Amino acid sequence: MRKYVIMGVQGSGKGTQASKLCEAFGLEHISVGDIFRWNIAHHTKLGAQVRRLVDAGHLVSDDIVARVVRDRLEQHDWNHGFVVDGFPRNVPQAEFFLESYDIDAVIVLDLPDEEVERRVLSRRVCSQCGLDYNLIAHRPAVADVCDVCGGSLDQREDDTHEALARRLADYYAKTEPVIDVFGRKELVVRIDATPSKDEVFDAITDGLGLIQ
């Protein structure tokens, strides 16, 4: 059983790399962002709460994130292991995670702020079906029109220079101490997230000692 945490700023490809790891090694992808998006799409109470915070350019509170992850892990549907994406968010959560789940490694995707901004501000989402696009790596066949349903592509409300700057400042302030906690246990594997998706994935598997 393999149990990993993946960390990195927005735009570093956490979700993509977590999905590739899970597909290659039969792991369960536990994504805080996906859980929140499901709740927003299904108009739950949690979804409404998250939507208000996101629209204001804020991160969801640590308490909400911790509750969501604990509830998800208690389902115990991860027979071969998991990759947690978007948690832990602070030192107490990191210490709890270490004590409760015997983590094998923490993958940290490093990306310069300039590249974060370039990637994040290029994101678009279909207003009808919710499919994600990126004007750098995943352009629609017709500009501003979804390939699948023909809906209009919009920039996310929280993908602005000002909102991104707030999120980056919050991320660094909270995440570096978390990485230090894992680093003291020699669990951290730092990966340059600048190259292509496949190159980053190869670097991750090499760093974890995994054979594809």
PDB file of C-alpha atoms in Angstrom, residues 84-178:
ATOM      1  CA  VAL A  84      -4.095  13.274  -1.218  1.00  0.00           C
ATOM      2  CA  ASP A  85      -4.180  16.572  -3.099  1.00  0.00           C
ATOM      3  CA  GLY A  86      -4.903  19.824  -1.232  1.00  0.00           C
ATOM      4  CA  PHE A  87      -4.255  18.675   2.339  1.00  0.00           C
ATOM      5  CA  PRO A  88      -2.758  19.150   4.943  1.00  0.00           C
ATOM      6  CA  ARG A  89      -2.923  22.933   5.116  1.00  0.00           C
ATOM      7  CA  ASN A  90      -1.272  23.658   8.467  1.00  0.00           C
ATOM      8  CA  VAL A  91       1.174  22.137  10.961  1.00  0.00           C
ATOM      9  CA  PRO A  92      -1.416  20.497  13.291  1.00  0.00           C
ATOM     10  CA  GLN A  93      -3.072  18.838  10.275  1.00  0.00           C
ATOM     11  CA  ALA A  94       0.330  17.606   9.047  1.00  0.00           C
ATOM     12  CA  GLU A  95       1.163  16.135  12.439  1.00  0.00           C
ATOM     13  CA  PHE A  96      -2.268  14.485  12.650  1.00  0.00           C
ATOM     14  CA  PHE A  97      -1.789  13.035   9.169  1.00  0.00           C
ATOM     15  CA  LEU A  98       1.615  11.598  10.032  1.00  0.00           C
ATOM     16  CA  GLU A  99       0.271   9.943  13.176  1.00  0.00           C
ATOM     17  CA  SER A 100      -2.897   8.580  11.548  1.00  0.00           C
ATOM     18  CA  TYR A 101      -1.882   7.376   8.090  1.00  0.00           C
ATOM     19  CA  ASP A 102       1.839   6.508   8.035  1.00  0.00           C
ATOM     20  CA  ILE A 103       2.595   8.524   4.892  1.00  0.00           C
ATOM     21  CA  ASP A 104       5.219   7.137   2.501  1.00  0.00           C
ATOM     22  CA  ALA A 105       6.232  10.393   0.803  1.00  0.00           C
ATOM     23  CA  VAL A 106       5.237  14.002   0.229  1.00  0.00           C
ATOM     24  CA  ILE A 107       5.631  15.215  -3.359  1.00  0.00           C
ATOM     25  CA  VAL A 108       6.250  18.969  -3.578  1.00  0.00           C
ATOM     26  CA  LEU A 109       5.867  20.493  -7.045  1.00  0.00           C
ATOM     27  CA  ASP A 110       7.969  23.656  -7.346  1.00  0.00           C
ATOM     28  CA  LEU A 111       6.974  26.342  -9.845  1.00  0.00           C
ATOM     29  CA  PRO A 112       8.168  29.986 -10.122  1.00  0.00           C
ATOM     30  CA  ASP A 113       5.507  32.625  -9.445  1.00  0.00           C
ATOM     31  CA  GLU A 114       5.812  33.999 -12.995  1.00  0.00           C
ATOM     32  CA  GLU A 115       4.937  30.592 -14.452  1.00  0.00           C
ATOM     33  CA  VAL A 116       2.100  30.173 -11.931  1.00  0.00           C
ATOM     34  CA  GLU A 117       0.563  33.418 -13.129  1.00  0.00           C
ATOM     35  CA  ARG A 118       1.006  32.508 -16.800  1.00  0.00           C
ATOM     36  CA  ARG A 119      -0.708  29.144 -16.327  1.00  0.00           C
ATOM     37  CA  VAL A 120      -3.487  30.190 -13.957  1.00  0.00           C
ATOM     38  CA  LEU A 121      -4.574  33.256 -15.920  1.00  0.00           C
ATOM     39  CA  SER A 122      -4.800  31.095 -19.056  1.00  0.00           C
ATOM     40  CA  ARG A 123      -7.427  28.799 -17.520  1.00  0.00           C
ATOM     41  CA  ARG A 124     -10.971  28.747 -18.866  1.00  0.00           C
ATOM     42  CA  VAL A 125     -14.047  26.718 -17.903  1.00  0.00           C
ATOM     43  CA  CYS A 126     -17.150  25.878 -19.943  1.00  0.00           C
ATOM     44  CA  SER A 127     -20.166  27.782 -18.632  1.00  0.00           C
ATOM     45  CA  GLN A 128     -22.461  24.852 -19.483  1.00  0.00           C
ATOM     46  CA  CYS A 129     -20.700  21.512 -18.898  1.00  0.00           C
ATOM     47  CA  GLY A 130     -17.870  22.654 -16.621  1.00  0.00           C
ATOM     48  CA  LEU A 131     -15.040  21.196 -18.752  1.00  0.00           C
ATOM     49  CA  ASP A 132     -11.668  22.799 -17.990  1.00  0.00           C
ATOM     50  CA  TYR A 133      -9.459  24.311 -20.686  1.00  0.00           C
ATOM     51  CA  ASN A 134      -6.071  26.024 -20.698  1.00  0.00           C
ATOM     52  CA  LEU A 135      -5.194  28.401 -23.508  1.00  0.00           C
ATOM     53  CA  ILE A 136      -1.566  27.254 -23.301  1.00  0.00           C
ATOM     54  CA  ALA A 137      -1.902  23.469 -23.330  1.00  0.00           C
ATOM     55  CA  HIS A 138      -5.564  22.645 -24.056  1.00  0.00           C
ATOM     56  CA  ARG A 139      -7.084  25.108 -26.506  1.00  0.00           C
ATOM     57  CA  PRO A 140     -10.606  24.623 -27.887  1.00  0.00           C
ATOM     58  CA  ALA A 141     -10.941  24.020 -31.631  1.00  0.00           C
ATOM     59  CA  VAL A 142     -12.950  27.257 -31.897  1.00  0.00           C
ATOM     60  CA  ALA A 143     -11.885  30.171 -29.713  1.00  0.00           C
ATOM     61  CA  ASP A 144     -14.001  30.628 -26.579  1.00  0.00           C
ATOM     62  CA  VAL A 145     -16.323  27.715 -27.482  1.00  0.00           C
ATOM     63  CA  CYS A 146     -16.411  24.329 -25.717  1.00  0.00           C
ATOM     64  CA  ASP A 147     -15.469  21.392 -27.973  1.00  0.00           C
ATOM     65  CA  VAL A 148     -17.960  19.117 -26.204  1.00  0.00           C
ATOM     66  CA  CYS A 149     -21.177  21.058 -25.743  1.00  0.00           C
ATOM     67  CA  GLY A 150     -20.686  24.358 -27.579  1.00  0.00           C
ATOM     68  CA  GLY A 151     -20.971  26.411 -24.404  1.00  0.00           C
ATOM     69  CA  SER A 152     -19.042  29.634 -23.919  1.00  0.00           C
ATOM     70  CA  LEU A 153     -15.666  29.464 -22.166  1.00  0.00           C
ATOM     71  CA  ASP A 154     -15.236  31.870 -19.275  1.00  0.00           C
ATOM     72  CA  GLN A 155     -12.355  32.812 -17.037  1.00  0.00           C
ATOM     73  CA  ARG A 156     -12.907  31.665 -13.465  1.00  0.00           C
ATOM     74  CA  GLU A 157     -14.054  34.486 -11.213  1.00  0.00           C
ATOM     75  CA  ASP A 158     -11.122  33.950  -8.860  1.00  0.00           C
ATOM     76  CA  ASP A 159      -8.488  33.870 -11.647  1.00  0.00           C
ATOM     77  CA  THR A 160      -7.394  37.494 -11.479  1.00  0.00           C
ATOM     78  CA  HIS A 161      -3.995  39.055 -10.721  1.00  0.00           C
ATOM     79  CA  GLU A 162      -5.232  40.345  -7.362  1.00  0.00           C
ATOM     80  CA  ALA A 163      -6.918  37.119  -6.226  1.00  0.00           C
ATOM     81  CA  LEU A 164      -3.942  35.022  -7.337  1.00  0.00           C
ATOM     82  CA  ALA A 165      -1.526  37.256  -5.417  1.00  0.00           C
ATOM     83  CA  ARG A 166      -3.589  36.765  -2.254  1.00  0.00           C
ATOM     84  CA  ARG A 167      -3.717  33.001  -2.732  1.00  0.00           C
ATOM     85  CA  LEU A 168       0.036  32.756  -3.340  1.00  0.00           C
ATOM     86  CA  ALA A 169       0.833  34.779  -0.224  1.00  0.00           C
ATOM     87  CA  ASP A 170      -1.515  32.610   1.832  1.00  0.00           C
ATOM     88  CA  TYR A 171      -0.100  29.413   0.323  1.00  0.00           C
ATOM     89  CA  TYR A 172       3.519  30.267   1.127  1.00  0.00           C
ATOM     90  CA  ALA A 173       2.724  31.474   4.647  1.00  0.00           C
ATOM     91  CA  LYS A 174       0.854  28.279   5.532  1.00  0.00           C
ATOM     92  CA  THR A 175       2.532  25.626   3.401  1.00  0.00           C
ATOM     93  CA  GLU A 176       6.247  26.106   4.023  1.00  0.00           C
ATOM     94  CA  PRO A 177       5.887  25.214   7.750  1.00  0.00           C
ATOM     95  CA  VAL A 178       3.922  22.086   6.679  1.00  0.00           C
TER      96      VAL A 178
END
